[in-house]
Tab-separated table of C-alpha atoms in Angstrom:
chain	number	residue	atom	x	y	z
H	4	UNK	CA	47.802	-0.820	-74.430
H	5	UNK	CA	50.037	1.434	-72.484
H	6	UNK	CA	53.674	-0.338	-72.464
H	7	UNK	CA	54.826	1.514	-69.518
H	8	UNK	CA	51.708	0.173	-67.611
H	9	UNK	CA	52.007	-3.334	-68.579
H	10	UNK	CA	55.845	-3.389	-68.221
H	11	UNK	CA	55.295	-3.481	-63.978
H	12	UNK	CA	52.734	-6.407	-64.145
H	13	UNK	CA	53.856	-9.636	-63.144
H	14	UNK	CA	50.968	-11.380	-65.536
H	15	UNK	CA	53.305	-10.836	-68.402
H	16	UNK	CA	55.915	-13.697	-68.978
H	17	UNK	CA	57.396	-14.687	-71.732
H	18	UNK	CA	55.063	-17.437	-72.927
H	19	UNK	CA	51.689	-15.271	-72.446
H	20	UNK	CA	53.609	-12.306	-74.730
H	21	UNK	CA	54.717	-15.104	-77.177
H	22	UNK	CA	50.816	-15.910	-77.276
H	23	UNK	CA	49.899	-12.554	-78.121
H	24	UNK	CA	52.238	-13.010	-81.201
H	25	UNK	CA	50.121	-15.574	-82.591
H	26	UNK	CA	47.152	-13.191	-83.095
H	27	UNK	CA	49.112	-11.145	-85.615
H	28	UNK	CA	47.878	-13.928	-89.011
H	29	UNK	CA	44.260	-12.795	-88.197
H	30	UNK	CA	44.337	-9.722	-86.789
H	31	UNK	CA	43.440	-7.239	-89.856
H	32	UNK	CA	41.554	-10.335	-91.498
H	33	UNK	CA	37.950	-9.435	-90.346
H	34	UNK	CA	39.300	-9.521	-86.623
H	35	UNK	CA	39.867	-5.913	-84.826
H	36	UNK	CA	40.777	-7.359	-81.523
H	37	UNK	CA	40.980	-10.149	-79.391
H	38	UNK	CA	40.148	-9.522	-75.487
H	39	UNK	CA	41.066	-11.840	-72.730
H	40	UNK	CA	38.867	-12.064	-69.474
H	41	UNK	CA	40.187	-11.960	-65.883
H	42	UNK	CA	43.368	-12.327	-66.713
H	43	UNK	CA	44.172	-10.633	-63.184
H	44	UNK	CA	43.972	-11.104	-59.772
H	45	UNK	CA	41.384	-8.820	-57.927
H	46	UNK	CA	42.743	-5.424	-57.380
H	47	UNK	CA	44.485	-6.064	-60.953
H	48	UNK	CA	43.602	-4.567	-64.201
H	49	UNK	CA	41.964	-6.576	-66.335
H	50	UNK	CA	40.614	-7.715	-69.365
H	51	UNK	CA	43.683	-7.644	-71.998
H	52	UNK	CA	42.745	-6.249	-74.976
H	53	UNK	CA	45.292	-7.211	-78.097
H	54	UNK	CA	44.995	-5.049	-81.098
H	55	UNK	CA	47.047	-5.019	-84.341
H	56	UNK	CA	48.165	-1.678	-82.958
H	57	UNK	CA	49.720	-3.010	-79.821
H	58	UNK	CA	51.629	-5.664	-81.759
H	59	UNK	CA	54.981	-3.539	-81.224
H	60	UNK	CA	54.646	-2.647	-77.587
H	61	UNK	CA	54.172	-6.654	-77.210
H	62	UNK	CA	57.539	-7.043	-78.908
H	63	UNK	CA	58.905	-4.445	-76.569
H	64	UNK	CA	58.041	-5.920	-73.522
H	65	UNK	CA	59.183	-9.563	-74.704
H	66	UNK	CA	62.634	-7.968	-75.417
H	67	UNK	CA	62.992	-6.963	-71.596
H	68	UNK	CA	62.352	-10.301	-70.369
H	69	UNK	CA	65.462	-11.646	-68.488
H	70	UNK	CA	66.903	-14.631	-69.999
H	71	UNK	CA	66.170	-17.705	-67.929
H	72	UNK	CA	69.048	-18.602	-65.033
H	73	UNK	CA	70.235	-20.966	-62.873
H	74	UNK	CA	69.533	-19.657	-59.468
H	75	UNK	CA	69.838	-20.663	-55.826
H	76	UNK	CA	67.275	-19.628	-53.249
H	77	UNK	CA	67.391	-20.248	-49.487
H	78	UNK	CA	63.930	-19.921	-47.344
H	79	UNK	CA	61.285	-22.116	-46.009
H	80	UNK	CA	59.089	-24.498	-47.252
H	81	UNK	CA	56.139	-23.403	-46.789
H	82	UNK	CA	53.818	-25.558	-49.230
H	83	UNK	CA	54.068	-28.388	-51.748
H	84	UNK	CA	51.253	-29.238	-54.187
H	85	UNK	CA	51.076	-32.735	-55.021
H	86	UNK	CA	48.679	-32.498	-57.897
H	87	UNK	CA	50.951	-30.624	-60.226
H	88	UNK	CA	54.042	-30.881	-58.068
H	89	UNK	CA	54.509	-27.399	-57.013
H	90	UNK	CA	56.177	-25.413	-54.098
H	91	UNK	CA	56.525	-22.302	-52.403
H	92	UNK	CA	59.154	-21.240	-51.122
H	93	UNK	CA	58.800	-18.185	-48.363
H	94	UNK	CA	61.846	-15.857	-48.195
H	95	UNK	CA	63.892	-14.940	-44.803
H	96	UNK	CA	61.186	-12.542	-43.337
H	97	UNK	CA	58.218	-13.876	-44.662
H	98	UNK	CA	56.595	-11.417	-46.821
H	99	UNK	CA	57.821	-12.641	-50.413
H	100	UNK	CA	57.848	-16.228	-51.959
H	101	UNK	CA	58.966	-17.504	-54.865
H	102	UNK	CA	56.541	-20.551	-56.652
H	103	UNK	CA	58.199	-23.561	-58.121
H	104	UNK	CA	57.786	-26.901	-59.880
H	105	UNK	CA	59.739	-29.814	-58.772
H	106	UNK	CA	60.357	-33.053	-60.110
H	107	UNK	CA	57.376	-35.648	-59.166
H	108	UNK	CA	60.164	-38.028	-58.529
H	109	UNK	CA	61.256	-35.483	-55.045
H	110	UNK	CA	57.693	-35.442	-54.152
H	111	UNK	CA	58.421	-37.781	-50.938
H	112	UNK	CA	61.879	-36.050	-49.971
H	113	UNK	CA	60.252	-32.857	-49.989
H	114	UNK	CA	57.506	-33.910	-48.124
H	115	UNK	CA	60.488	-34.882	-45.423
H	116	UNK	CA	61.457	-31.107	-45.529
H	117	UNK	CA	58.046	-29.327	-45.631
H	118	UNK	CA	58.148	-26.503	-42.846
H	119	UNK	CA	61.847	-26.883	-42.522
H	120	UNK	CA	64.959	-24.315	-44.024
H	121	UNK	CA	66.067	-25.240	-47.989
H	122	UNK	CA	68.215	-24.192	-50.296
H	123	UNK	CA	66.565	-24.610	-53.846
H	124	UNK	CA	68.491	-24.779	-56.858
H	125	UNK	CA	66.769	-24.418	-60.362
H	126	UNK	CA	66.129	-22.408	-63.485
H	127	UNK	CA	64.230	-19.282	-62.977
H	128	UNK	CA	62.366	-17.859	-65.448
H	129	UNK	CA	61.326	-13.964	-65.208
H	130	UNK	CA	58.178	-11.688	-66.097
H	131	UNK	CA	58.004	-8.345	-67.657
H	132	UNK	CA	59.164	-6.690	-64.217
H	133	UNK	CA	62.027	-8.881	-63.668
H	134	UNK	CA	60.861	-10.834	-60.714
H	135	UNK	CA	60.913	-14.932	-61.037
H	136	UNK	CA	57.850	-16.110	-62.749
């Protein structure tokens, strides 16, 4: 596992590299590795291949991990999932969007606002590369 490499991917958040930490009771116990399958999009590399050796570099990347913050972001709303209540929120110019979860209970009132100019407030929580997760 090349650090450097995996420190730009926007796969790695805090809960997947806590995950990896898990593996560390059996790795060396009869278990060389533990490989996880399309873990990217297309175009992405993939599979993930944790090793007792890349342990460390796991650690490393966790430590670079923003803390989660309160955050305020202004764009459109461009979708709303009621299944697991999420939202996407596309940013003045349209090319980047953040992803969100809202409470089931604003379901209708953002139904009102779907298409339409909002400013979000929430927590963010941040990958490997910094960007919201």
């Amino acid at each position: 596992m090349d650090v450097e490499t995996t420190s730009k991917s926007n796969l790695y958040d805090r809960g997947f590299l806590d995950l990896m930490h898990g593996f560390e009771t059996i790795l060396g116990r009869g278990v060389d590795s533990v490989q996880f399958e399309g873990v990217g999009a297309p175009g992405r590399p993939a599979p993930v291949r944790v090793t007792r050796e890349a342990l460390p570099g796991f650690r490393e990347l966790v430590s670079r991990i923003p803390d989660p913050q309160q955050v305020r972001v202004a764009g459109k709303l461009d979708q709303i999932r009621d299944s697991d209540c999420s939202l996407i929120l596309r940013l003045p110019g349209g090319e980047e969007a953040v992803r969100g979860i809202a409470s089931p209970s604003h379901l209708s009132l953002l139904r009102e606002l779907w298409g339409r100019p909002v400013l979000v407030t929430g927590r963010a929580h941040f990958n490997v590369a910094g960007g919201v997760q």
